[in-house]
Short mmCIF file of C-alpha atoms in Angstrom, two decimals:
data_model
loop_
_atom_site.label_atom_id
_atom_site.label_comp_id
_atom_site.label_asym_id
_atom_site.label_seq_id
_atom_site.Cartn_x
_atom_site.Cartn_y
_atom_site.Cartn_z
CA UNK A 2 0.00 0.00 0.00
CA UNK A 3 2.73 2.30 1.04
CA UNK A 4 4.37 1.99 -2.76
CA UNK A 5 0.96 2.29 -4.26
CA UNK A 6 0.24 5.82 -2.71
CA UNK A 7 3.85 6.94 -3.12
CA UNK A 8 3.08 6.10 -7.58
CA UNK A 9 0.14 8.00 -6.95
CA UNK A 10 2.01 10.97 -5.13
CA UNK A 11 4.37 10.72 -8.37
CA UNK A 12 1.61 10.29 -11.04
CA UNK A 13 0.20 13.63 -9.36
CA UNK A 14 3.38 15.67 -9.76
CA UNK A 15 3.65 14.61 -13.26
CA UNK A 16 0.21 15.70 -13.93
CA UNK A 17 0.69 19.14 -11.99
CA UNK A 18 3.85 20.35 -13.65
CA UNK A 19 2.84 18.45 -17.10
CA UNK A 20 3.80 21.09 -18.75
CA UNK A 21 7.50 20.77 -18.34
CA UNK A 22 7.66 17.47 -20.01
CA UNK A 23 9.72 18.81 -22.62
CA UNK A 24 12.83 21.06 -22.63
CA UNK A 25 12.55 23.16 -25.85
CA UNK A 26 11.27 25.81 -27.08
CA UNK A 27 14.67 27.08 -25.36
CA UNK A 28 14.24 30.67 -23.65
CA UNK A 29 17.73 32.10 -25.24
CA UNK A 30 17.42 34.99 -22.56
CA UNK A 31 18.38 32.07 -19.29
CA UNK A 32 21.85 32.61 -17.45
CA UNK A 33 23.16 29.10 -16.89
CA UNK A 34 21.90 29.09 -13.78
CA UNK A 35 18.68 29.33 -14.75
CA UNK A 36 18.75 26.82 -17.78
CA UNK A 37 20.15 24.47 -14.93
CA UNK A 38 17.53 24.59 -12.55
CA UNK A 39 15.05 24.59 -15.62
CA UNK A 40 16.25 21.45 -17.14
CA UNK A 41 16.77 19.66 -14.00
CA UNK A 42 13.25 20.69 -13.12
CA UNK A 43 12.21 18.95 -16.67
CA UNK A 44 14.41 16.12 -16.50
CA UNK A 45 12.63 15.59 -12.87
CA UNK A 46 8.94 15.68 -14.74
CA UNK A 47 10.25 12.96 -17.02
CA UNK A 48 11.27 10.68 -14.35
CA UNK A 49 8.04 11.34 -12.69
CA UNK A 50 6.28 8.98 -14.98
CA UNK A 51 8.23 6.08 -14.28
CA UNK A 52 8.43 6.59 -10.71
CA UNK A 53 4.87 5.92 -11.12
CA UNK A 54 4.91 3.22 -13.53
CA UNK A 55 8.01 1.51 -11.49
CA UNK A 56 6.29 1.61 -8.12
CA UNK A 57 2.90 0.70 -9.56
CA UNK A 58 4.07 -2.49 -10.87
CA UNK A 59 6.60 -3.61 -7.89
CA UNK A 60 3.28 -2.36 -5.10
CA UNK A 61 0.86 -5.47 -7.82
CA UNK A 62 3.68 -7.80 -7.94
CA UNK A 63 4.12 -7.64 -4.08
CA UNK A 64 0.37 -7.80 -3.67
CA UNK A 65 0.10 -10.92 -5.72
CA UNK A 66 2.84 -12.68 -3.23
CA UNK A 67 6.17 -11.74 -5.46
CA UNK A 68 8.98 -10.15 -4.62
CA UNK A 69 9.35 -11.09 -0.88
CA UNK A 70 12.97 -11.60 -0.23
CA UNK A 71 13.49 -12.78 3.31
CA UNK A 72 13.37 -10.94 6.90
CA UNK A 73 15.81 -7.94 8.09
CA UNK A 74 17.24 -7.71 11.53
CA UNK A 75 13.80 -6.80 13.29
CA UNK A 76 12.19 -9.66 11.98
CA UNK A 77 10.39 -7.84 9.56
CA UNK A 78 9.71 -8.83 6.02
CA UNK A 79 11.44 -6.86 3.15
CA UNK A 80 9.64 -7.12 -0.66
CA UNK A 81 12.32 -5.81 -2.82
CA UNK A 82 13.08 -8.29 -5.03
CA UNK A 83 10.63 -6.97 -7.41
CA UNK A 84 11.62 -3.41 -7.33
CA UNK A 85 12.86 -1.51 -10.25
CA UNK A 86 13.63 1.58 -8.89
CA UNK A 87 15.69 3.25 -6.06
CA UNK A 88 14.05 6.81 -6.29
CA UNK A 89 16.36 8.62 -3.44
CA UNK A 90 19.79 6.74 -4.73
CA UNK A 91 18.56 8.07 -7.92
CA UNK A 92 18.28 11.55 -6.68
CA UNK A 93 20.95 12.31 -4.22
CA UNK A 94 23.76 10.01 -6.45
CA UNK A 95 27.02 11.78 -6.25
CA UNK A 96 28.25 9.83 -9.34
CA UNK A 97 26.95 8.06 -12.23
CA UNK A 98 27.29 4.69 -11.91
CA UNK A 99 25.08 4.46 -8.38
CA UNK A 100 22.24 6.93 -10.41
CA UNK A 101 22.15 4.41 -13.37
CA UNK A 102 22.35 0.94 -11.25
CA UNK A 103 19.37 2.03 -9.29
CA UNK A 104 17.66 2.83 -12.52
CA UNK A 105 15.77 -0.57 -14.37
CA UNK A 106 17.57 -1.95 -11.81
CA UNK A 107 16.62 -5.95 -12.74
CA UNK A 108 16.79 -5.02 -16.46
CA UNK A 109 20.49 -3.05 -15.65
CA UNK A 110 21.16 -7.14 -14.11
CA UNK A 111 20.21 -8.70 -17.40
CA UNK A 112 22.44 -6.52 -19.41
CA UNK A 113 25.59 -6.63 -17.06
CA UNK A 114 25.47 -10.40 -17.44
CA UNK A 115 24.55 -10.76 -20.58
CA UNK A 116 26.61 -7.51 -22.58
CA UNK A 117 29.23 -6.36 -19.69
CA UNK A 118 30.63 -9.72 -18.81
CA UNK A 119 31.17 -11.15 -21.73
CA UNK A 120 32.53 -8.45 -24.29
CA UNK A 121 36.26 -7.59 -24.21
CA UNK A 122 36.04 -4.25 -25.71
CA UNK A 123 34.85 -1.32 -23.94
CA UNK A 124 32.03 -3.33 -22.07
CA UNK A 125 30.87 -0.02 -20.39
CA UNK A 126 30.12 1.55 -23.54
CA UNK A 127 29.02 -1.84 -25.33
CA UNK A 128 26.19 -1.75 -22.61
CA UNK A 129 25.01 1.15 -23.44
CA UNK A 130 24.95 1.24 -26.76
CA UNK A 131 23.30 -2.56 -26.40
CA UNK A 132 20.42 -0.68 -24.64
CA UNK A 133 19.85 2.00 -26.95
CA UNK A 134 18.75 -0.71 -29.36
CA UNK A 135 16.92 -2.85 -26.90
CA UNK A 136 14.78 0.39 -26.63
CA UNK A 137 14.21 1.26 -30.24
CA UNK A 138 15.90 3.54 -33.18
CA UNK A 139 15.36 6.74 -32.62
CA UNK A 140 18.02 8.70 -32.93
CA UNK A 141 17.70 10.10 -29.59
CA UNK A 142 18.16 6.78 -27.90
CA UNK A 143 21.84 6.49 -29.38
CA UNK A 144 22.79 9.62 -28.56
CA UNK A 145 21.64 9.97 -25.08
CA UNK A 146 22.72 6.39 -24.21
CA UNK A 147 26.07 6.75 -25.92
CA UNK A 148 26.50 10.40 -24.34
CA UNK A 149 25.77 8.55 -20.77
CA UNK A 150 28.25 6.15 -21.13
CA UNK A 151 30.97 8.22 -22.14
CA UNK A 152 29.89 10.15 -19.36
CA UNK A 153 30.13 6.87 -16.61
CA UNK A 154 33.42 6.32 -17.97
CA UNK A 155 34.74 9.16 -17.20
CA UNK A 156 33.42 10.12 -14.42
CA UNK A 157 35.63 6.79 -12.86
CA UNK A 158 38.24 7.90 -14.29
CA UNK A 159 38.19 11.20 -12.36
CA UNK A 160 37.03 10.16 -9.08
CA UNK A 161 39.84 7.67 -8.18
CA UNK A 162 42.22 11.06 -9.27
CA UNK A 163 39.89 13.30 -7.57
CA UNK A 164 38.21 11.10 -4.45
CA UNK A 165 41.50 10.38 -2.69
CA UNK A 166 42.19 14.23 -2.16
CA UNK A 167 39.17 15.64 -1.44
CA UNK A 168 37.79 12.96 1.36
CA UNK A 169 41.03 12.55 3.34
CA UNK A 170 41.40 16.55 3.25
CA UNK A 171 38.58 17.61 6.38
CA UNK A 172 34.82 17.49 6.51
CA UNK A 173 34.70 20.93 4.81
CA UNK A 174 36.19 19.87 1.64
CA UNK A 175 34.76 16.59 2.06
CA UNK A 176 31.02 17.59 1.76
CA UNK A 177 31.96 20.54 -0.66
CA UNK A 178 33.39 17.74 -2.98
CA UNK A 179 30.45 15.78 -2.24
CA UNK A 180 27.96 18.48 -3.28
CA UNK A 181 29.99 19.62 -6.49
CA UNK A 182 29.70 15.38 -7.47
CA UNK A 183 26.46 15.59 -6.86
CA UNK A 184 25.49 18.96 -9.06
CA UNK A 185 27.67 17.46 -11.84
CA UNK A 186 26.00 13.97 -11.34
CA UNK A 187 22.64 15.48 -11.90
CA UNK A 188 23.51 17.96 -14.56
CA UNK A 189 25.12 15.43 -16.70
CA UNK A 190 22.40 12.97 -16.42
CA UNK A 191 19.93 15.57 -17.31
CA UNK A 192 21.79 16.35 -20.65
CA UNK A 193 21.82 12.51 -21.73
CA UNK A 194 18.50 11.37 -20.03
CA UNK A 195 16.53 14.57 -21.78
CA UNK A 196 18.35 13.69 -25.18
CA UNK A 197 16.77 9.84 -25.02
CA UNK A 198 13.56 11.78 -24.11
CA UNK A 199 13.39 14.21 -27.16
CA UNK A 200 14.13 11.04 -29.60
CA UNK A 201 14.59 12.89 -33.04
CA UNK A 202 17.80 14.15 -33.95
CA UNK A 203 16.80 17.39 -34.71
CA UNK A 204 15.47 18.36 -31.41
CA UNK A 205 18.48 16.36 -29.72
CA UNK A 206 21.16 19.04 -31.87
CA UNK A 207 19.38 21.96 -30.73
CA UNK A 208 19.12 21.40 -27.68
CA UNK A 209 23.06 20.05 -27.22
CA UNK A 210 24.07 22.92 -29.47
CA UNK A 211 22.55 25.45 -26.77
CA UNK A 212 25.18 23.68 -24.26
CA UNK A 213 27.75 24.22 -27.13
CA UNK A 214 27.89 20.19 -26.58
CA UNK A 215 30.04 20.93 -23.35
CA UNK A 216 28.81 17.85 -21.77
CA UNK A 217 29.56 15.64 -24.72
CA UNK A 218 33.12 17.10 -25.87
CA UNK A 219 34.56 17.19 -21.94
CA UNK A 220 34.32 13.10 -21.00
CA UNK A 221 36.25 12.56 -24.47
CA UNK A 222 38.97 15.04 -23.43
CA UNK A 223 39.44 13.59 -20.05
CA UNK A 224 39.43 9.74 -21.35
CA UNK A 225 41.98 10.69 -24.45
CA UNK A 226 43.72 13.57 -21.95
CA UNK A 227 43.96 12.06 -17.95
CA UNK A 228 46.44 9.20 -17.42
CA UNK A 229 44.75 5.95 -15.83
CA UNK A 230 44.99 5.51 -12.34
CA UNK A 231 44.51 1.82 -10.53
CA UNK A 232 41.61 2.11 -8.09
CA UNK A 233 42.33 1.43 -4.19
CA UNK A 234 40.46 -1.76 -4.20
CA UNK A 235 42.29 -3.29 -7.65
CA UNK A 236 45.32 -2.26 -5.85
CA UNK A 237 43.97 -4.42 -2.55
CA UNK A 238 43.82 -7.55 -5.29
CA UNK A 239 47.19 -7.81 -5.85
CA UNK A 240 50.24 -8.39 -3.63
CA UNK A 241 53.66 -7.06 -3.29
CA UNK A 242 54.75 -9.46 -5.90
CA UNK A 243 51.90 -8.59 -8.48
CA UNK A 244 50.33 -11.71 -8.28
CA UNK A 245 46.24 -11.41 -7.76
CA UNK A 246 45.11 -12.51 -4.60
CA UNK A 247 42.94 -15.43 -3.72
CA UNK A 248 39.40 -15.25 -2.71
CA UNK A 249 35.91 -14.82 -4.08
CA UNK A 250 35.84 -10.93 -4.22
CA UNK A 251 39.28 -10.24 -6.02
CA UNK A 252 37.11 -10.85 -9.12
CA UNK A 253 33.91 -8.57 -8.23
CA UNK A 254 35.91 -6.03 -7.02
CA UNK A 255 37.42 -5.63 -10.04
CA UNK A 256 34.38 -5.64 -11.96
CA UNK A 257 33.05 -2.97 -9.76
CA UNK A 258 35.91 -1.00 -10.48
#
């Protein structure tokens, strides 16, 4: 019950501010600020719908018996093995990868397993571009999907340069490196997740072209530009002598990674 009047709450917001649903005509006369908080306030409406279709569907499956997954701590059952959506990791994500694995998240499953696991080349972007098609062919879907990987890519890339610093430095640059990842995080996903939403090319080019395709052009100068740098935990794999470490998670972590 408690998912079925949280769709409604969502359905209702959608259906209030309806008239956001799409980012263009473009008001020219917007500081970046502005445009910001105006797209982000679209992208938001376009999300609204699936929050509502999402929650719908995991609040029937649970009511017809599915998705129960066990007891937590309190003795209290859990029904999430249904769910499709994490709505808050969605919205407070500092990075990309957390945003988009909460996303689809049984359908984000299926293609790790059956696209990132087994293709040698770039299996980040291979995802993505693997979903684009498994949605359709508009062009809106390949750019917005290819855009978003390039995107998750380097985004990695930059946070084990970046994260290091920044969290071992105080609380004060801790939380303001935390809210800059965050404002990026959501810009960035805005930009890619709008361009999937516009579907025709057209539409797509003027609306990039009003960014001067900043967010496109700047993760393909930091993964041709910035140097790799092993992660922490692929470091932890290996020992002194570079050999990889035994265990079960040497392997996962990795993946993660």
């Amino acid at each position: 019950m408690s998912k079925f009047l949280v769709s409604v709450f969502f359905c209702a917001i959608y259906y209030v501010l309806i008239d956001y649903n799409s980012p263009l005509p473009i008001d020219s006369s917007m500081n970046i600020i502005l445009q910001l908080l105006y797209f982000s306030l679209v992208s938001f409406v376009v999300r609204c719908r699936f929050y509502f279709v999402f929650l719908l569907n995991d609040s029937i499956s649970n009511a017809a018996g599915l998705g129960f997954e066990g007891y937590d701590e309190q003795n209290r059952p859990k029904w999430g093995l249904a769910s499709n959506i994490d709505i808050l990791s969605i919205e407070l994500s500092m990075n990309a990868r957390n945003s988009l694995n909460s996303w689809n998240i049984t359908s984000s499953r299926w293609i790790r397993r059956v696209v990132y696991e087994r293709v040698s080349w770039s299996p980040t972007l291979a995802s993505f571009l693997f979903s684009a098609w498994w949605h359709g062919f508009y062009p809106g879907y390949y750019l917005g999907f290819f855009t978003a990987g390039l995107g998750l890519m380097a985004s990695k890339k930059m946070r084990r340069w970046c994260n290091p610093f920044f969290t071992s430095h105080g609380p004060v640059l801790k939380w303001t490196y935390h809210v800059a990842t965050w404002v990026l995080t959501q810009a960035y996903m805005t930009y890619s997740c709008l361009a999937v939403s516009l579907v025709w090319f057209p539409a797509v080019w003027t609306f990039w072209s009003h960014h001067y395709f900043v967010p496109t052009v700047a993760p393909l100068l930091v993964l041709l530009l910035v140097p790799s740098r092993q992660s922490q935990r692929h470091k932890d794999s290996h020992d002194v002598n570079g050999d990889v470490k035994s265990g079960p998670s040497s392997d996962s972590n990795t993946k993660q990674d």
